[in-house]
Short mmCIF file of C-alpha atoms in Angstrom, two decimals:
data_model
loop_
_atom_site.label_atom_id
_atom_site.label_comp_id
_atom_site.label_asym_id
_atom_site.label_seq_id
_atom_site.Cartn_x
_atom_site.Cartn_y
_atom_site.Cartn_z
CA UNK A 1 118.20 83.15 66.42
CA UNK A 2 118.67 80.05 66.11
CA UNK A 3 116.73 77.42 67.99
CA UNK A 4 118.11 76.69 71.21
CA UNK A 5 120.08 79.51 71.59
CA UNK A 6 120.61 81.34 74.68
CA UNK A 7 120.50 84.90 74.88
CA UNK A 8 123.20 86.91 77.74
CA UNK A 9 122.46 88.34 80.68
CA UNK A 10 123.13 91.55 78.65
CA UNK A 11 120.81 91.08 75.68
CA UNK A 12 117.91 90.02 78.57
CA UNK A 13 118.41 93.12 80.01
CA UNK A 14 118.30 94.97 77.52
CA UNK A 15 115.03 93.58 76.41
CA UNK A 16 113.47 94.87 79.72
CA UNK A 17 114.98 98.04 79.34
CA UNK A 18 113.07 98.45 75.87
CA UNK A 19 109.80 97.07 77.48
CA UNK A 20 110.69 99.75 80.13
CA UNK A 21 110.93 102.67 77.69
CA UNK A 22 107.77 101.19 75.89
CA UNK A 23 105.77 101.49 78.63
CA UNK A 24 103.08 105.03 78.80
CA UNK A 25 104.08 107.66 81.09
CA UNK A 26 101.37 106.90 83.41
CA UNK A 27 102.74 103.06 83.83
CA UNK A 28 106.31 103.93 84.61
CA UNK A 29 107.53 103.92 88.14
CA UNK A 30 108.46 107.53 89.06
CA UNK A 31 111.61 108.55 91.72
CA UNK A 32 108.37 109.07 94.39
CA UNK A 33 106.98 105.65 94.19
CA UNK A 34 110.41 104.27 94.13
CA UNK A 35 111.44 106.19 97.55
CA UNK A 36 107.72 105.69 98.70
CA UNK A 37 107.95 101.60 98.52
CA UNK A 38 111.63 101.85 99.64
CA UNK A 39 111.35 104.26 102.67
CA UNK A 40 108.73 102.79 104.07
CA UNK A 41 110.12 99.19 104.27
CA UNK A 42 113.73 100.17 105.72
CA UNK A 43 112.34 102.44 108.22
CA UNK A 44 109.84 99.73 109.66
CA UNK A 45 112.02 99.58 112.69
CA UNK A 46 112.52 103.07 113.51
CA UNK A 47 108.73 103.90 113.23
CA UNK A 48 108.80 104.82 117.20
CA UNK A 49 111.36 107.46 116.06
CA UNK A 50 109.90 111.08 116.28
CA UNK A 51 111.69 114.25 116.51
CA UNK A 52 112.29 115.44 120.35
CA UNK A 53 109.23 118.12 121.04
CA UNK A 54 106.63 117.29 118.04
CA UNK A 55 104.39 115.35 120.04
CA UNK A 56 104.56 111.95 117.61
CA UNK A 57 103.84 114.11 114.65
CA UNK A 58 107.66 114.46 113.02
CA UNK A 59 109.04 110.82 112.36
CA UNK A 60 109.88 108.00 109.88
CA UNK A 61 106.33 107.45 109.73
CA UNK A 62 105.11 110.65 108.90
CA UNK A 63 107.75 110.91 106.07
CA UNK A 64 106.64 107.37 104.71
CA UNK A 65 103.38 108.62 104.68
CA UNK A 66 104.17 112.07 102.81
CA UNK A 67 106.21 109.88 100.19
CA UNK A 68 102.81 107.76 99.89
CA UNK A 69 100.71 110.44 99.02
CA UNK A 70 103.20 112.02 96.73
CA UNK A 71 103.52 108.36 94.72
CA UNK A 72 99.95 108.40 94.99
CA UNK A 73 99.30 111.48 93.04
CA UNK A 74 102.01 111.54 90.60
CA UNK A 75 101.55 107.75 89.27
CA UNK A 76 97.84 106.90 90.28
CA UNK A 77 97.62 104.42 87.58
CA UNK A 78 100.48 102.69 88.88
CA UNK A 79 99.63 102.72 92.60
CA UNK A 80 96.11 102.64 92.56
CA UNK A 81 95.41 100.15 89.36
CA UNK A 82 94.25 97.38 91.38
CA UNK A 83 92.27 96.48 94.53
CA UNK A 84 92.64 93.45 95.98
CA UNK A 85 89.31 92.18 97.23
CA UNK A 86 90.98 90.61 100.72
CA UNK A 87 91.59 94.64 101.38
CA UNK A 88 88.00 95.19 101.28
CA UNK A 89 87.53 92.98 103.96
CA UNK A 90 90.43 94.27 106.32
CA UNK A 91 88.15 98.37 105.37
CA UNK A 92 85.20 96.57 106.59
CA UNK A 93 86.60 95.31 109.39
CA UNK A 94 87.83 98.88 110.66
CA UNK A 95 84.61 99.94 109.63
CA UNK A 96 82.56 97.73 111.89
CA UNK A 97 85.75 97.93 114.59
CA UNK A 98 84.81 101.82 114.42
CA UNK A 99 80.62 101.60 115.03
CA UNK A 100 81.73 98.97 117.83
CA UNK A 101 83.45 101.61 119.36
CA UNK A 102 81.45 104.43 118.82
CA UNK A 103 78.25 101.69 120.41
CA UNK A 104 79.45 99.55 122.58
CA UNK A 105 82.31 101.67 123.96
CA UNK A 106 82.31 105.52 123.96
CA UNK A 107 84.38 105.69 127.20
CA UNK A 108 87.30 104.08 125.70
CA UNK A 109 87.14 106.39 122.79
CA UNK A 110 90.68 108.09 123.51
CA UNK A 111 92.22 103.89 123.60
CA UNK A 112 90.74 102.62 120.75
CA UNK A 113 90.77 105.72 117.83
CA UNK A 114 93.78 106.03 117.66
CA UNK A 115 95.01 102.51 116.36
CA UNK A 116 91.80 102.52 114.25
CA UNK A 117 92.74 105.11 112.66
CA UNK A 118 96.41 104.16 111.98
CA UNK A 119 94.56 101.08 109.98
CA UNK A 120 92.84 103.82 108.12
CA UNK A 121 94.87 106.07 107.04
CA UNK A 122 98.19 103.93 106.96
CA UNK A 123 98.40 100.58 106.53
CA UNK A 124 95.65 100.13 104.61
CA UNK A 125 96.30 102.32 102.09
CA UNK A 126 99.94 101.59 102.53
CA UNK A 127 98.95 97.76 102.13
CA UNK A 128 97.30 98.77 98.77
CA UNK A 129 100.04 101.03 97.40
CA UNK A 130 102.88 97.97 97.97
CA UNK A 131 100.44 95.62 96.51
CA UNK A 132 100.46 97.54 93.30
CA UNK A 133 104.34 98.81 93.25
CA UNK A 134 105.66 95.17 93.70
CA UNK A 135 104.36 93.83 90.63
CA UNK A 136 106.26 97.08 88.64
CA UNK A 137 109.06 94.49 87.42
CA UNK A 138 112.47 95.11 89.79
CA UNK A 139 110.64 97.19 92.43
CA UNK A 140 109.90 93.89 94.08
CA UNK A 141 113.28 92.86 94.93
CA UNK A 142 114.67 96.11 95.78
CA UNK A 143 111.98 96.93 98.45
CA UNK A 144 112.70 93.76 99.75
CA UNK A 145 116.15 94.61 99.92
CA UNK A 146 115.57 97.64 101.51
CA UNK A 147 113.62 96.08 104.16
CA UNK A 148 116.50 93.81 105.20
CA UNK A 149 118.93 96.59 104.97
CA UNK A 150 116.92 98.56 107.36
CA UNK A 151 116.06 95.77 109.89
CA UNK A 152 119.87 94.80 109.78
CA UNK A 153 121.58 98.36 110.45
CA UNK A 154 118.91 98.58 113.75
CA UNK A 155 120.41 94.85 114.66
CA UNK A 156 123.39 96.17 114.25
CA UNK A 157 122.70 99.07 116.41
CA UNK A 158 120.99 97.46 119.44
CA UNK A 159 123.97 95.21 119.11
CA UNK A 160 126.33 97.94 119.77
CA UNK A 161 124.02 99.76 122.62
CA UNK A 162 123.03 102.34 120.54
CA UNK A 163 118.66 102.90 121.05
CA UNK A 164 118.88 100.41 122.94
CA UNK A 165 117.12 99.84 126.79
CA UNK A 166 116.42 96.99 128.86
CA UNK A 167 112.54 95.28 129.29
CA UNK A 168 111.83 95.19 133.26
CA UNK A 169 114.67 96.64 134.28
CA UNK A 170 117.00 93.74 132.82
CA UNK A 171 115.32 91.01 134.94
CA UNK A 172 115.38 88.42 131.87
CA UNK A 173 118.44 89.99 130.07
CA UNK A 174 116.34 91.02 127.12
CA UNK A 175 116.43 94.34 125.25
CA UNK A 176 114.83 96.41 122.93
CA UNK A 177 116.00 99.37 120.86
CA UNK A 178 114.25 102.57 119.31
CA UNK A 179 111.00 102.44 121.74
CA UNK A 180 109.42 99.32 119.89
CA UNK A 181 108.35 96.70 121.99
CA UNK A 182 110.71 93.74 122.32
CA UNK A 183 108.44 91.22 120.47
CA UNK A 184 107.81 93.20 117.83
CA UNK A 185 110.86 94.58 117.37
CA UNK A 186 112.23 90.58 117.42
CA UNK A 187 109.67 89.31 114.82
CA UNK A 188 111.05 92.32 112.62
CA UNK A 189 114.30 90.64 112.98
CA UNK A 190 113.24 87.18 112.34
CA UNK A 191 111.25 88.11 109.59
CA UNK A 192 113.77 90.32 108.00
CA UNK A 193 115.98 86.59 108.04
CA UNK A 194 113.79 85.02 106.31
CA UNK A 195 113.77 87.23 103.31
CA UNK A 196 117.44 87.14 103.27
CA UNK A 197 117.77 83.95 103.09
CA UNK A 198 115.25 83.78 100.29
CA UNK A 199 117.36 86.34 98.82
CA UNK A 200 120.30 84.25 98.35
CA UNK A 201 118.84 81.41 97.21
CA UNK A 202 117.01 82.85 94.08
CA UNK A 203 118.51 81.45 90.73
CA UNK A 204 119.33 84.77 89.50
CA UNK A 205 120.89 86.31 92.52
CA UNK A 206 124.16 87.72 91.84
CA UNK A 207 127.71 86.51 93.68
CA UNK A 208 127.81 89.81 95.61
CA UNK A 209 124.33 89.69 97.03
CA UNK A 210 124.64 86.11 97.93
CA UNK A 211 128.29 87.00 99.77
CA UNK A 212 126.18 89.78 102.22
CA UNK A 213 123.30 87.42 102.91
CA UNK A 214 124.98 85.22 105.55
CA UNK A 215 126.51 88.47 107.53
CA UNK A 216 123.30 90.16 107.54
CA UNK A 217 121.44 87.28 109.14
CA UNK A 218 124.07 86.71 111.52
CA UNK A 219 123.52 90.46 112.45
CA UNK A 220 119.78 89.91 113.02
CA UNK A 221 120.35 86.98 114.87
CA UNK A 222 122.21 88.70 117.42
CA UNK A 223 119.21 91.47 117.44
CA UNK A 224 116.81 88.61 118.10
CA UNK A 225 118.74 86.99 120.79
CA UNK A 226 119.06 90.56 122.59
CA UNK A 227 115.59 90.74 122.13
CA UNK A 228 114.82 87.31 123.76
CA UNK A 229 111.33 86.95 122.12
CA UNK A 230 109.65 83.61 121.57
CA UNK A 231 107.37 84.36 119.23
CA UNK A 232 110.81 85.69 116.84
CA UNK A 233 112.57 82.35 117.29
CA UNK A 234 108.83 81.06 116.05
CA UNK A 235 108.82 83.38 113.15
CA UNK A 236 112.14 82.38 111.65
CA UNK A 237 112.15 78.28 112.52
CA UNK A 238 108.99 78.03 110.25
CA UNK A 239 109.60 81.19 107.70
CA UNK A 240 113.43 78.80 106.48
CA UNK A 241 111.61 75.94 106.66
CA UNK A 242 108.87 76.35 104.22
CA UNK A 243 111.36 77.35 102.17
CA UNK A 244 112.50 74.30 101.59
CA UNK A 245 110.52 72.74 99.22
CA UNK A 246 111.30 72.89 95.41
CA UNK A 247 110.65 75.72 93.50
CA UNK A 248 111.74 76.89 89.91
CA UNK A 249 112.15 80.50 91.97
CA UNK A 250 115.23 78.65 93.91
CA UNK A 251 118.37 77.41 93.71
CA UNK A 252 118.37 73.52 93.45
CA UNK A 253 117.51 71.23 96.46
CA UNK A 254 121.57 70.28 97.53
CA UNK A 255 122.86 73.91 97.38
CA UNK A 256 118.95 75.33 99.58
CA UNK A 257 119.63 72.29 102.55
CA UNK A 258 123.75 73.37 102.28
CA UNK A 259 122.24 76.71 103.21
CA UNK A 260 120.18 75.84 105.93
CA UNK A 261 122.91 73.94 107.79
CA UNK A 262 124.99 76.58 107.52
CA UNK A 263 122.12 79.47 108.96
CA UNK A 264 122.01 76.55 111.37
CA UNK A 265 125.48 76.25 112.62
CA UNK A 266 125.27 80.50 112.29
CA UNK A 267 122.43 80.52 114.89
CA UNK A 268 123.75 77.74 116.99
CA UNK A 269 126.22 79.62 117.36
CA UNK A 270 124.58 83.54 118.76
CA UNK A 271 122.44 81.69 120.79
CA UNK A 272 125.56 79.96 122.61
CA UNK A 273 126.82 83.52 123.17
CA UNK A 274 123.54 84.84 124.14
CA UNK A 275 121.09 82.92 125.65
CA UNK A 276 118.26 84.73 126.45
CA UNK A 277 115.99 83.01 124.15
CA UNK A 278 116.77 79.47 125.39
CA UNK A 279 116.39 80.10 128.72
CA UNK A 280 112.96 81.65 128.24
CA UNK A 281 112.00 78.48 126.58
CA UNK A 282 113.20 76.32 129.49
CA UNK A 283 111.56 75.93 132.75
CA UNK A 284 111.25 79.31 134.79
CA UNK A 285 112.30 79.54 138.43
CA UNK A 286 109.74 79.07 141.43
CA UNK A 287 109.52 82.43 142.03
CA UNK A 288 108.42 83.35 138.12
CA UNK A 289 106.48 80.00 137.11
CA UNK A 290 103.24 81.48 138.71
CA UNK A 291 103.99 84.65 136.58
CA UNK A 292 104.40 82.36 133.05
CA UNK A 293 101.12 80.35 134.35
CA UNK A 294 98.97 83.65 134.66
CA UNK A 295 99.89 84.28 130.88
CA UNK A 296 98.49 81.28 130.16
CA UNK A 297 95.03 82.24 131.80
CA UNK A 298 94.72 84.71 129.34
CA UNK A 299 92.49 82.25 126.95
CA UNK A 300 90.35 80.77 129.35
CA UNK A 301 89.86 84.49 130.97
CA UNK A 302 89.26 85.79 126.85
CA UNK A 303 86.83 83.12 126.00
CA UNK A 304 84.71 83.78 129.57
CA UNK A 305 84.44 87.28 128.08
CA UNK A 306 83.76 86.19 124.31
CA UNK A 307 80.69 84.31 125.31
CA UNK A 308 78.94 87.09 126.88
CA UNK A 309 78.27 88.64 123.75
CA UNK A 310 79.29 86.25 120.96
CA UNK A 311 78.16 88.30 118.08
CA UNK A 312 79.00 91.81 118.40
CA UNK A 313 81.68 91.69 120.91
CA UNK A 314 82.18 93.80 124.41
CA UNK A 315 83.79 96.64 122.15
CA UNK A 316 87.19 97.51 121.70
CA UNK A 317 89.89 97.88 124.31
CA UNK A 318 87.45 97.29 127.00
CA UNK A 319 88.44 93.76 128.00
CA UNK A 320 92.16 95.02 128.52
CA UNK A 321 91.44 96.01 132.38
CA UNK A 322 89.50 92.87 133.54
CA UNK A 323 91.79 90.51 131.90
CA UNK A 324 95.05 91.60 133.91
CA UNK A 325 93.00 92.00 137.27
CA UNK A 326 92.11 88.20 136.25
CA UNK A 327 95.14 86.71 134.46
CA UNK A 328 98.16 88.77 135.56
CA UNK A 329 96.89 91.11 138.76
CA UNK A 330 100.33 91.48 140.00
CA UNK A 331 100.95 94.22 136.60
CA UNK A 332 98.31 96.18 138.08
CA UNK A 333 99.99 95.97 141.60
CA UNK A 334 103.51 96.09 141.28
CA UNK A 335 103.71 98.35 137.43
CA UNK A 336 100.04 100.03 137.11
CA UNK A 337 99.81 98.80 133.62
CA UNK A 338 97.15 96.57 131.44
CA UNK A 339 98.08 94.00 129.13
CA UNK A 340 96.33 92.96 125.66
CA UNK A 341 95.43 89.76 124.06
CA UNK A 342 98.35 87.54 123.12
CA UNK A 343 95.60 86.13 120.60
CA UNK A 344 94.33 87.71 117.38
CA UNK A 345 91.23 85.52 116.88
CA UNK A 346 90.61 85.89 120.36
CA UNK A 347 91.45 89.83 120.64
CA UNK A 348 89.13 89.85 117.31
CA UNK A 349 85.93 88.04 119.20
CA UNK A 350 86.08 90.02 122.47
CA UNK A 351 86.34 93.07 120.74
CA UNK A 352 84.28 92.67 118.35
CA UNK A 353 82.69 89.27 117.90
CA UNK A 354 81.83 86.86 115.50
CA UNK A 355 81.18 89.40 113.02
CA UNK A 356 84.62 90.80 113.45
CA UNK A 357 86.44 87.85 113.27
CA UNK A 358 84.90 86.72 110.07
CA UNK A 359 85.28 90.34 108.47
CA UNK A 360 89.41 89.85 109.59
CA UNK A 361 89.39 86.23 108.68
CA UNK A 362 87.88 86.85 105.39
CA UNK A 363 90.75 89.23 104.20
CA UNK A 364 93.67 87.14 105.76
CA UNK A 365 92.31 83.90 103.96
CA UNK A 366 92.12 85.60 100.80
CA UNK A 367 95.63 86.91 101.41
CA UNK A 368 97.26 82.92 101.95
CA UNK A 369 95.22 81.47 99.55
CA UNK A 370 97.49 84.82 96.98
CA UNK A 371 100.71 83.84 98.89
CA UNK A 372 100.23 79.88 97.63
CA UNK A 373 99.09 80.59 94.47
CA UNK A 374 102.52 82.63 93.97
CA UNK A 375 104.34 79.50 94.97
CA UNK A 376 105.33 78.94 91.20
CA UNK A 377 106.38 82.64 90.54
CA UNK A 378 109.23 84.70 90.29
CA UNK A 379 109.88 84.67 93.96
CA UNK A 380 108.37 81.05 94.95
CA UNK A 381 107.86 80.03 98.06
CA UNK A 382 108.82 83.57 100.01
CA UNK A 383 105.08 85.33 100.16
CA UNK A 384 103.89 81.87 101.94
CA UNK A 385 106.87 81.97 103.95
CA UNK A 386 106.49 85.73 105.35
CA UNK A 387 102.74 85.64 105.48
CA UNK A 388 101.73 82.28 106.86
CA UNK A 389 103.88 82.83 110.35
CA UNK A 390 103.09 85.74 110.83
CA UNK A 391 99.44 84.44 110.77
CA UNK A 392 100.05 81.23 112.49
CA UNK A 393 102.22 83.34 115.50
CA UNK A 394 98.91 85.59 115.64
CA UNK A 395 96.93 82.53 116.31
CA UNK A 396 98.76 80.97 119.39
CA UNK A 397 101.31 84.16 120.96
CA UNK A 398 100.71 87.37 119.45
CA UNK A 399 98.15 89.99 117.76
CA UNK A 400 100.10 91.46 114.97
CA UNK A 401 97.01 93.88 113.38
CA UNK A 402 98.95 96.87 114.18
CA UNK A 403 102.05 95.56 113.47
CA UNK A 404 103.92 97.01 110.13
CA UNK A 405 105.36 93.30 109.42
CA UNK A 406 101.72 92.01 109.06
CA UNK A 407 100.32 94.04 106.50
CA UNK A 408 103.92 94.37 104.58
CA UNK A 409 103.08 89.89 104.54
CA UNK A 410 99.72 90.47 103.10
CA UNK A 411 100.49 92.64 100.60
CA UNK A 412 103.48 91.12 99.57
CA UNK A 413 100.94 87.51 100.03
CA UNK A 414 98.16 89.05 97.47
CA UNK A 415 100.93 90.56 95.06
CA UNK A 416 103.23 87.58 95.59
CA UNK A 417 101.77 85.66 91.68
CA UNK A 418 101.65 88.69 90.13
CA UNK A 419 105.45 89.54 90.52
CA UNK A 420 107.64 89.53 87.39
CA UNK A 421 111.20 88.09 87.34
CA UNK A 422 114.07 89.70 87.23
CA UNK A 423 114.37 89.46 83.45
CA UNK A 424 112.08 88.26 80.88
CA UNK A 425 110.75 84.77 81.03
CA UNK A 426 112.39 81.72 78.84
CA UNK A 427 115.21 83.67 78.81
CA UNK A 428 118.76 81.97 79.67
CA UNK A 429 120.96 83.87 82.15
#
């Protein structure tokens, strides 16, 4: 060839299609892990979804988890290859989470096994399978995909009534759809918006995936606004805007800001049809403003408990009673219900100390320092961008450890520089 000649979209593809073919048996990416990454990710919305009179045993969960094992065992090599050292932290953490229980809390047994266990024998090794299956070249953008599609057909959905149910009996206006909680169910949303508009600003994104992009976030902005949840609105305001630096991953710098004031004028625009979001932001009425100042007596109450055992922590799920008689009585009074820590470092050092929280921490910082390291890769700025609000949200308004969104962000964070474009590199399009 001669020297500066470009090579078609055709020829580049079919180079990866012989590096495909070239590739042992044990290597390839098999119809399980495929449906394994794929499934889990579009379903992430719907995992409150179990079939009427199985007891929580039949659902979208369960069947991500059956596709898991089965990728497992048919491709180990491909699934299990690597083990990302900030994983090893998050297994000691559960560990130690698990003796804390076992010491410090035996009468709480049936609160706190089960959600230790889900980080057992899910997300972990969920965590470690997408780490592995996102750096098969391709697999990377189509889970993504998938996890967009997914989070967009629910929008869709709770927009049109269907799942859906209103949070205290409609007092705020908000809903939430499927049986997630409305927070969570919102940061899905937000987070899925994010991606998409990652999605269509990638350099080798093709006309037809750039023309759904700007539907599919209007969809999920109408989700979020249903969902009237802060800590969304929080997600997606810094997710687009660290995407806004240069990368080679991205489109150039005029067309990325032409794209932002457009998602602008597109958001501007659901939250002028429904407000719910705004007004939550705004100053409350008399008659809730002592209600919003009791959630913000949750720290001082959290710390008073972290000090009396600094180190090992009270145990976990313990602190959940004494910190609504203390911060928010009138949920015990009026709705005979707790409430948890709106605070993952804090949740982390009541429960289980300072040993905890550096166990969690350790994992997590390995995980951003992955996600800006992949900064110059194939897909830029986008791990940083899905990992780093999630984590920053956890630090002021929410406790995402049981949340799928946070361990899909820090494996997509640790696999994030390892990810191969779309076609070969130094190869013209």
């Amino acid at each position: 060839m001669p020297p500066g000649a470009s090579i078609s979209t055709t020829d580049s593809r079919s180079h990866a299609g012989a590096r495909e073919r070239s590739r042992p048996e044990a290597a390839q990416a098999n119809l399980w892990v495929h449906w394994a990454v794929c499934f889990s990710l579009f379903s992430i919305p719907y995992y409150e979804l179990y079939l009427p009179g199985t007891g929580e045993r039949v659902g979208l969960k369960r069947i991500s988890q059956l596709l898991i094992l089965a990728a497992m065992i048919t491709r180990p090599w491909l699934c299990l290859r690597f083990l990302p050292r900030a994983l090893l932290w998050f297994a000691a953490y559960c560990g130690y989470r698990l003796l804390a229980g076992i010491w410090l809390a035996p009468g709480y047994q049936a609160r706190w096994w089960p959600p230790t266990f889900e980080l057992l024998q899910y997300y972990l090794p969920w965590a470690w399978l997408l780490f592995n299956a996102m750096r098969y070249p391709g697999l990377a953008r189509r889970s993504l995909w998938a996890f967009t599609m997914g989070a967009t057909l629910c929008a869709a959905l709770h927009c049109a009534g269907i799942g859906a149910a209103d949070v205290d009996h409609g007092a705020e206006g908000r809903s939430t759809v499927f049986g997630q909680n409305a927070n969570q169910i919102g940061e899905i949303y937000a987070l899925a918006a994010v991606v998409l508009v990652a999605l269509g600003m990638f350099r080798h994104a093709r006309p037809q995936a750039r023309m759904l992009v700007f539907p599919m976030i209007g969809i999920l902005a109408f989700g979020l606004a249903k969902t009237g949840s802060r800590t969304g609105a929080l997600l997606l305001a810094m997710g687009t805007a660290l995407l806004l630096p240069q990368t080679r991953a991205l489109v150039s710098r005029t067309r990325r800001y032409l794209t932002f004031l457009l998602l602008g004028l597109v958001l501007a625009g659901v939250l002028y049809q429904i407000p719910t979001i705004v007004t939550r932001l705004a100053p409350v009425a008399s008659s809730s403003a002592a209600r919003e100042e009791a959630r913000g007596r949750m720290i001082p109450v959290l710390w008073d408990m972290f000090t009396r055992s600094p180190w090992f922590g009270s145990g976990p799920d313990r602190y959940q009673l004494e910190l609504t008689r203390r911060a928010m009585p009138y949920l015990i009074d009026e709705q005979h219900r707790t409430i948890v820590a709106h605070n993952l470092p804090l949740l982390l050092m009541v429960e289980t100390g300072l040993l905890g929280l550096f166990l969690f921490a350790m994992g997590t910082g390995r995980a951003l320092l992955a996600a800006w390291r992949a900064r110059e890769g194939a897909c830029g700025l986008l791990p940083l961008a899905c990992l780093l609000p999630v984590c920053l949200a956890g630090m002021t308004v929410s406790s995402p450890i049981f949340e799928p969104i946070f361990w899909f962000s820090v494996a997509f964070g640790l696999a994030g520089s390892s990810i191969p474009g779309e076609y070969p590199p130094n190869l013209a399009v």
